[in-house]
Short mmCIF file of N, CA and C in Angstrom, two decimals:
data_model
loop_
_atom_site.label_atom_id
_atom_site.label_comp_id
_atom_site.label_asym_id
_atom_site.label_seq_id
_atom_site.Cartn_x
_atom_site.Cartn_y
_atom_site.Cartn_z
N MET A 1 92.66 131.42 100.12
CA MET A 1 93.05 130.52 101.18
C MET A 1 91.92 130.40 102.19
N SER A 2 91.37 129.24 102.30
CA SER A 2 90.26 129.00 103.20
C SER A 2 90.70 128.05 104.30
N PRO A 3 90.46 128.41 105.57
CA PRO A 3 90.89 127.52 106.65
C PRO A 3 90.12 126.19 106.64
N GLU A 4 88.88 126.20 106.15
CA GLU A 4 88.09 124.97 106.12
C GLU A 4 88.61 124.01 105.07
N HIS A 5 88.93 124.53 103.90
CA HIS A 5 89.41 123.70 102.80
C HIS A 5 90.69 124.31 102.24
N PRO A 6 91.81 124.06 102.91
CA PRO A 6 93.07 124.61 102.40
C PRO A 6 93.31 124.13 100.97
N SER A 7 94.00 124.98 100.22
CA SER A 7 94.25 124.64 98.82
C SER A 7 95.70 124.22 98.62
N VAL A 8 95.88 123.27 97.70
CA VAL A 8 97.19 122.72 97.41
C VAL A 8 97.38 122.72 95.89
N LEU A 9 98.54 123.18 95.47
CA LEU A 9 98.94 123.09 94.07
C LEU A 9 99.96 121.96 93.97
N VAL A 10 99.71 121.01 93.08
CA VAL A 10 100.61 119.87 92.88
C VAL A 10 101.21 119.98 91.49
N ALA A 11 102.55 119.94 91.41
CA ALA A 11 103.25 119.97 90.12
C ALA A 11 104.15 118.75 90.03
N ASP A 12 103.81 117.84 89.12
CA ASP A 12 104.62 116.64 88.92
C ASP A 12 104.42 116.19 87.47
N ASP A 13 105.51 115.87 86.78
CA ASP A 13 105.39 115.49 85.38
C ASP A 13 104.98 114.03 85.20
N ASP A 14 104.95 113.24 86.27
CA ASP A 14 104.51 111.85 86.18
C ASP A 14 103.01 111.80 86.48
N PRO A 15 102.17 111.50 85.47
CA PRO A 15 100.72 111.55 85.67
C PRO A 15 100.23 110.59 86.75
N ASP A 16 100.87 109.43 86.90
CA ASP A 16 100.43 108.47 87.91
C ASP A 16 100.67 109.01 89.32
N ILE A 17 101.83 109.57 89.54
CA ILE A 17 102.13 110.15 90.86
C ILE A 17 101.24 111.36 91.10
N ARG A 18 101.10 112.20 90.09
CA ARG A 18 100.26 113.39 90.22
C ARG A 18 98.83 113.00 90.59
N ASP A 19 98.28 112.00 89.89
CA ASP A 19 96.91 111.56 90.18
C ASP A 19 96.78 110.97 91.58
N LEU A 20 97.79 110.21 92.01
CA LEU A 20 97.77 109.63 93.35
C LEU A 20 97.76 110.71 94.43
N VAL A 21 98.64 111.70 94.28
CA VAL A 21 98.72 112.79 95.26
C VAL A 21 97.42 113.58 95.28
N VAL A 22 96.89 113.90 94.11
CA VAL A 22 95.63 114.64 94.02
C VAL A 22 94.52 113.86 94.70
N PHE A 23 94.40 112.56 94.39
CA PHE A 23 93.35 111.73 94.97
C PHE A 23 93.44 111.72 96.49
N LYS A 24 94.64 111.49 97.01
CA LYS A 24 94.81 111.39 98.47
C LYS A 24 94.46 112.72 99.15
N LEU A 25 94.89 113.82 98.56
CA LEU A 25 94.63 115.13 99.18
C LEU A 25 93.15 115.52 99.06
N GLN A 26 92.53 115.24 97.93
CA GLN A 26 91.10 115.54 97.78
C GLN A 26 90.28 114.70 98.75
N GLN A 27 90.68 113.45 98.92
CA GLN A 27 89.99 112.55 99.84
C GLN A 27 90.03 113.12 101.27
N ALA A 28 91.10 113.85 101.59
CA ALA A 28 91.26 114.43 102.92
C ALA A 28 90.61 115.81 103.04
N GLY A 29 89.96 116.27 101.97
CA GLY A 29 89.23 117.53 102.05
C GLY A 29 89.96 118.76 101.54
N TYR A 30 91.10 118.56 100.89
CA TYR A 30 91.84 119.70 100.34
C TYR A 30 91.30 120.06 98.96
N GLU A 31 91.36 121.34 98.63
CA GLU A 31 91.09 121.78 97.26
C GLU A 31 92.42 121.65 96.53
N VAL A 32 92.43 120.88 95.46
CA VAL A 32 93.69 120.58 94.79
C VAL A 32 93.64 121.00 93.33
N ARG A 33 94.71 121.65 92.90
CA ARG A 33 94.91 121.95 91.48
C ARG A 33 96.20 121.26 91.08
N ALA A 34 96.20 120.57 89.95
CA ALA A 34 97.38 119.83 89.52
C ALA A 34 97.85 120.32 88.17
N VAL A 35 99.17 120.41 88.03
CA VAL A 35 99.79 120.82 86.77
C VAL A 35 100.95 119.87 86.47
N GLU A 36 101.38 119.88 85.20
CA GLU A 36 102.35 118.88 84.76
C GLU A 36 103.81 119.33 84.76
N ASP A 37 104.08 120.60 85.02
CA ASP A 37 105.49 121.02 85.04
C ASP A 37 105.67 122.35 85.77
N GLY A 38 106.93 122.76 85.86
CA GLY A 38 107.26 123.97 86.60
C GLY A 38 106.70 125.24 86.00
N THR A 39 106.71 125.32 84.68
CA THR A 39 106.18 126.50 84.01
C THR A 39 104.68 126.64 84.30
N ALA A 40 103.96 125.52 84.23
CA ALA A 40 102.52 125.53 84.53
C ALA A 40 102.28 125.87 86.00
N ALA A 41 103.19 125.44 86.88
CA ALA A 41 103.05 125.76 88.31
C ALA A 41 103.14 127.26 88.53
N LEU A 42 104.11 127.91 87.88
CA LEU A 42 104.23 129.37 88.03
C LEU A 42 103.00 130.07 87.48
N GLY A 43 102.46 129.56 86.37
CA GLY A 43 101.24 130.12 85.80
C GLY A 43 100.07 129.98 86.77
N ALA A 44 99.96 128.82 87.39
CA ALA A 44 98.88 128.58 88.35
C ALA A 44 99.01 129.50 89.56
N LEU A 45 100.24 129.81 89.95
CA LEU A 45 100.47 130.71 91.09
C LEU A 45 100.08 132.15 90.76
N GLU A 46 100.07 132.48 89.47
CA GLU A 46 99.59 133.80 89.04
C GLU A 46 98.08 133.89 89.21
N ASP A 47 97.38 132.77 88.97
CA ASP A 47 95.92 132.73 89.04
C ASP A 47 95.39 132.74 90.47
N ALA A 48 96.02 131.97 91.35
CA ALA A 48 95.54 131.82 92.73
C ALA A 48 96.70 131.45 93.63
N ILE A 49 96.64 131.90 94.87
CA ILE A 49 97.68 131.60 95.84
C ILE A 49 97.21 130.45 96.73
N PRO A 50 97.86 129.29 96.61
CA PRO A 50 97.47 128.15 97.44
C PRO A 50 98.09 128.26 98.84
N ASP A 51 97.65 127.40 99.72
CA ASP A 51 98.26 127.33 101.06
C ASP A 51 99.56 126.54 101.01
N LEU A 52 99.62 125.57 100.07
CA LEU A 52 100.77 124.68 99.97
C LEU A 52 101.02 124.34 98.51
N VAL A 53 102.30 124.23 98.15
CA VAL A 53 102.69 123.77 96.82
C VAL A 53 103.52 122.50 97.00
N VAL A 54 103.12 121.44 96.30
CA VAL A 54 103.88 120.19 96.27
C VAL A 54 104.59 120.15 94.92
N LEU A 55 105.92 120.16 94.95
CA LEU A 55 106.72 120.23 93.72
C LEU A 55 107.59 119.00 93.55
N ASP A 56 107.50 118.39 92.38
CA ASP A 56 108.46 117.37 91.99
C ASP A 56 109.76 118.12 91.68
N VAL A 57 110.89 117.61 92.14
CA VAL A 57 112.14 118.32 91.89
C VAL A 57 112.57 118.19 90.43
N MET A 58 112.48 116.96 89.88
CA MET A 58 112.97 116.74 88.52
C MET A 58 111.82 116.77 87.52
N MET A 59 111.60 117.95 86.93
CA MET A 59 110.59 118.12 85.89
C MET A 59 111.28 118.74 84.68
N PRO A 60 110.77 118.47 83.48
CA PRO A 60 111.36 119.09 82.30
C PRO A 60 111.15 120.61 82.33
N GLY A 61 112.06 121.33 81.72
CA GLY A 61 111.95 122.80 81.74
C GLY A 61 112.37 123.32 83.10
N LEU A 62 111.45 123.98 83.79
CA LEU A 62 111.74 124.48 85.13
C LEU A 62 111.64 123.35 86.14
N SER A 63 112.69 123.12 86.89
CA SER A 63 112.66 122.08 87.93
C SER A 63 111.88 122.59 89.14
N GLY A 64 111.58 121.69 90.05
CA GLY A 64 110.92 122.08 91.29
C GLY A 64 111.76 123.09 92.07
N LEU A 65 113.09 122.92 92.04
CA LEU A 65 113.96 123.87 92.74
C LEU A 65 113.91 125.24 92.08
N ASP A 66 113.82 125.27 90.73
CA ASP A 66 113.70 126.56 90.02
C ASP A 66 112.41 127.27 90.44
N VAL A 67 111.31 126.51 90.50
CA VAL A 67 110.03 127.09 90.89
C VAL A 67 110.10 127.57 92.34
N LEU A 68 110.69 126.75 93.21
CA LEU A 68 110.82 127.13 94.62
C LEU A 68 111.62 128.43 94.77
N ARG A 69 112.73 128.55 94.03
CA ARG A 69 113.52 129.79 94.09
C ARG A 69 112.65 131.00 93.74
N GLN A 70 111.83 130.86 92.69
CA GLN A 70 110.98 131.98 92.27
C GLN A 70 109.90 132.28 93.30
N ILE A 71 109.32 131.22 93.88
CA ILE A 71 108.30 131.42 94.92
C ILE A 71 108.89 132.23 96.07
N ARG A 72 110.11 131.88 96.47
CA ARG A 72 110.72 132.52 97.64
C ARG A 72 111.14 133.97 97.37
N THR A 73 111.11 134.41 96.11
CA THR A 73 111.43 135.81 95.82
C THR A 73 110.18 136.68 95.70
N MET A 74 108.99 136.07 95.71
CA MET A 74 107.75 136.82 95.52
C MET A 74 107.09 137.13 96.86
N ASP A 75 107.00 138.41 97.18
CA ASP A 75 106.41 138.82 98.45
C ASP A 75 104.99 138.30 98.63
N ARG A 76 104.21 138.29 97.56
CA ARG A 76 102.81 137.88 97.69
C ARG A 76 102.66 136.39 98.01
N LEU A 77 103.74 135.64 97.86
CA LEU A 77 103.70 134.21 98.17
C LEU A 77 104.42 133.88 99.47
N ASP A 78 104.62 134.90 100.30
CA ASP A 78 105.35 134.74 101.57
C ASP A 78 104.84 133.61 102.45
N GLY A 79 103.53 133.48 102.60
CA GLY A 79 102.99 132.49 103.53
C GLY A 79 102.81 131.11 102.95
N VAL A 80 103.18 130.92 101.68
CA VAL A 80 102.95 129.65 101.02
C VAL A 80 104.00 128.63 101.47
N LYS A 81 103.53 127.47 101.90
CA LYS A 81 104.42 126.37 102.28
C LYS A 81 104.76 125.57 101.01
N VAL A 82 105.97 125.01 101.00
CA VAL A 82 106.40 124.22 99.84
C VAL A 82 106.96 122.88 100.32
N LEU A 83 106.43 121.81 99.73
CA LEU A 83 106.91 120.46 100.00
C LEU A 83 107.51 119.94 98.71
N LEU A 84 108.76 119.50 98.77
CA LEU A 84 109.41 118.91 97.59
C LEU A 84 109.19 117.41 97.63
N LEU A 85 108.80 116.86 96.48
CA LEU A 85 108.55 115.43 96.34
C LEU A 85 109.49 114.94 95.26
N THR A 86 110.43 114.04 95.61
CA THR A 86 111.46 113.71 94.64
C THR A 86 112.10 112.36 94.85
N ALA A 87 112.64 111.83 93.77
CA ALA A 87 113.41 110.58 93.85
C ALA A 87 114.84 110.85 94.31
N ARG A 88 115.22 112.11 94.37
CA ARG A 88 116.59 112.45 94.77
C ARG A 88 116.70 112.42 96.28
N ALA A 89 117.35 111.38 96.79
CA ALA A 89 117.35 111.15 98.24
C ALA A 89 118.72 111.29 98.90
N ARG A 90 119.74 111.68 98.13
CA ARG A 90 121.06 111.85 98.76
C ARG A 90 121.01 113.02 99.75
N ASP A 91 121.84 112.97 100.76
CA ASP A 91 121.88 114.04 101.77
C ASP A 91 122.07 115.41 101.13
N THR A 92 122.93 115.47 100.11
CA THR A 92 123.18 116.77 99.47
C THR A 92 121.94 117.29 98.75
N ASP A 93 121.15 116.36 98.17
CA ASP A 93 119.90 116.77 97.51
C ASP A 93 118.91 117.32 98.52
N VAL A 94 118.78 116.63 99.65
CA VAL A 94 117.88 117.08 100.71
C VAL A 94 118.33 118.44 101.23
N ASP A 95 119.63 118.58 101.47
CA ASP A 95 120.17 119.87 101.93
C ASP A 95 119.87 120.98 100.93
N ASP A 96 120.07 120.69 99.63
CA ASP A 96 119.78 121.69 98.59
C ASP A 96 118.31 122.11 98.66
N GLY A 97 117.43 121.15 98.84
CA GLY A 97 116.00 121.46 98.92
C GLY A 97 115.68 122.39 100.07
N TYR A 98 116.17 122.05 101.25
CA TYR A 98 115.91 122.91 102.42
C TYR A 98 116.61 124.26 102.29
N ASN A 99 117.84 124.26 101.78
CA ASN A 99 118.57 125.52 101.62
C ASN A 99 117.93 126.44 100.60
N THR A 100 117.18 125.87 99.65
CA THR A 100 116.50 126.67 98.64
C THR A 100 115.21 127.26 99.20
N GLY A 101 114.73 126.70 100.32
CA GLY A 101 113.53 127.27 100.96
C GLY A 101 112.38 126.32 101.14
N ALA A 102 112.60 125.02 100.93
CA ALA A 102 111.51 124.04 101.12
C ALA A 102 111.15 123.96 102.60
N ASP A 103 109.87 123.75 102.86
CA ASP A 103 109.40 123.54 104.23
C ASP A 103 109.47 122.06 104.61
N ASP A 104 109.39 121.19 103.61
CA ASP A 104 109.50 119.75 103.87
C ASP A 104 109.98 119.08 102.59
N TYR A 105 110.43 117.82 102.73
CA TYR A 105 111.06 117.10 101.64
C TYR A 105 110.67 115.64 101.78
N VAL A 106 109.99 115.09 100.79
CA VAL A 106 109.55 113.70 100.81
C VAL A 106 110.17 112.99 99.62
N THR A 107 110.79 111.83 99.87
CA THR A 107 111.44 111.10 98.79
C THR A 107 110.53 110.02 98.21
N LYS A 108 110.67 109.81 96.90
CA LYS A 108 109.95 108.75 96.20
C LYS A 108 110.82 107.49 96.25
N PRO A 109 110.25 106.32 96.33
CA PRO A 109 108.81 106.07 96.49
C PRO A 109 108.37 106.53 97.88
N PHE A 110 107.12 106.95 97.97
CA PHE A 110 106.62 107.47 99.23
C PHE A 110 105.30 106.79 99.58
N SER A 111 104.97 106.83 100.85
CA SER A 111 103.68 106.33 101.30
C SER A 111 102.67 107.47 101.19
N PRO A 112 101.56 107.25 100.47
CA PRO A 112 100.55 108.31 100.38
C PRO A 112 100.05 108.75 101.76
N ARG A 113 99.97 107.81 102.68
CA ARG A 113 99.53 108.15 104.04
C ARG A 113 100.54 109.07 104.72
N GLU A 114 101.82 108.76 104.56
CA GLU A 114 102.88 109.60 105.13
C GLU A 114 102.84 111.00 104.53
N LEU A 115 102.65 111.08 103.21
CA LEU A 115 102.56 112.38 102.54
C LEU A 115 101.40 113.18 103.12
N LEU A 116 100.25 112.52 103.31
CA LEU A 116 99.09 113.21 103.87
C LEU A 116 99.38 113.70 105.29
N HIS A 117 100.06 112.89 106.09
CA HIS A 117 100.42 113.33 107.45
C HIS A 117 101.31 114.57 107.40
N ARG A 118 102.26 114.58 106.48
CA ARG A 118 103.16 115.73 106.36
C ARG A 118 102.38 116.98 105.95
N VAL A 119 101.48 116.83 104.97
CA VAL A 119 100.68 117.96 104.51
C VAL A 119 99.79 118.47 105.65
N ASN A 120 99.13 117.56 106.35
CA ASN A 120 98.28 117.95 107.48
C ASN A 120 99.09 118.71 108.52
N SER A 121 100.27 118.23 108.81
CA SER A 121 101.14 118.87 109.80
C SER A 121 101.55 120.27 109.34
N MET A 122 101.94 120.39 108.06
CA MET A 122 102.37 121.68 107.53
C MET A 122 101.25 122.71 107.56
N LEU A 123 100.02 122.23 107.37
CA LEU A 123 98.88 123.16 107.29
C LEU A 123 98.08 123.20 108.58
N GLY A 124 98.64 122.64 109.64
CA GLY A 124 97.99 122.72 110.95
C GLY A 124 96.69 121.96 111.04
N ARG A 125 96.62 120.83 110.33
CA ARG A 125 95.41 120.02 110.37
C ARG A 125 95.71 118.64 110.90
N GLY A 126 96.37 118.56 112.02
CA GLY A 126 96.68 117.26 112.62
C GLY A 126 95.40 116.52 112.94
N ARG A 127 95.42 115.22 112.74
CA ARG A 127 94.22 114.41 112.99
C ARG A 127 94.52 113.35 114.01
#
């Protein structure tokens, strides 16, 4: 975790959304690692601890909520922020996300600029 270039892990099974999020975050100076599903996200968390994890909620295999639950049980990942990115926008879905331990929740379709503002805010990089 570097204060100059905070790191972000992005897990989304939609390659277009994943590429868009990666592009926007890299453009803003973040070190970004992207994976295609929840299982790969947990594997990436074994390799390196990012400052922030962006999780799609609905992924095949392990969902974003499944990954979030596991993150919140691991002491070594205590300081990691988690942003859920999802098409599930009902109040109950949002409540489930926050109750599971999400730090923020962004619904699809989303504005890449808004997502960047949220990430900057979560990581203390207001511009």
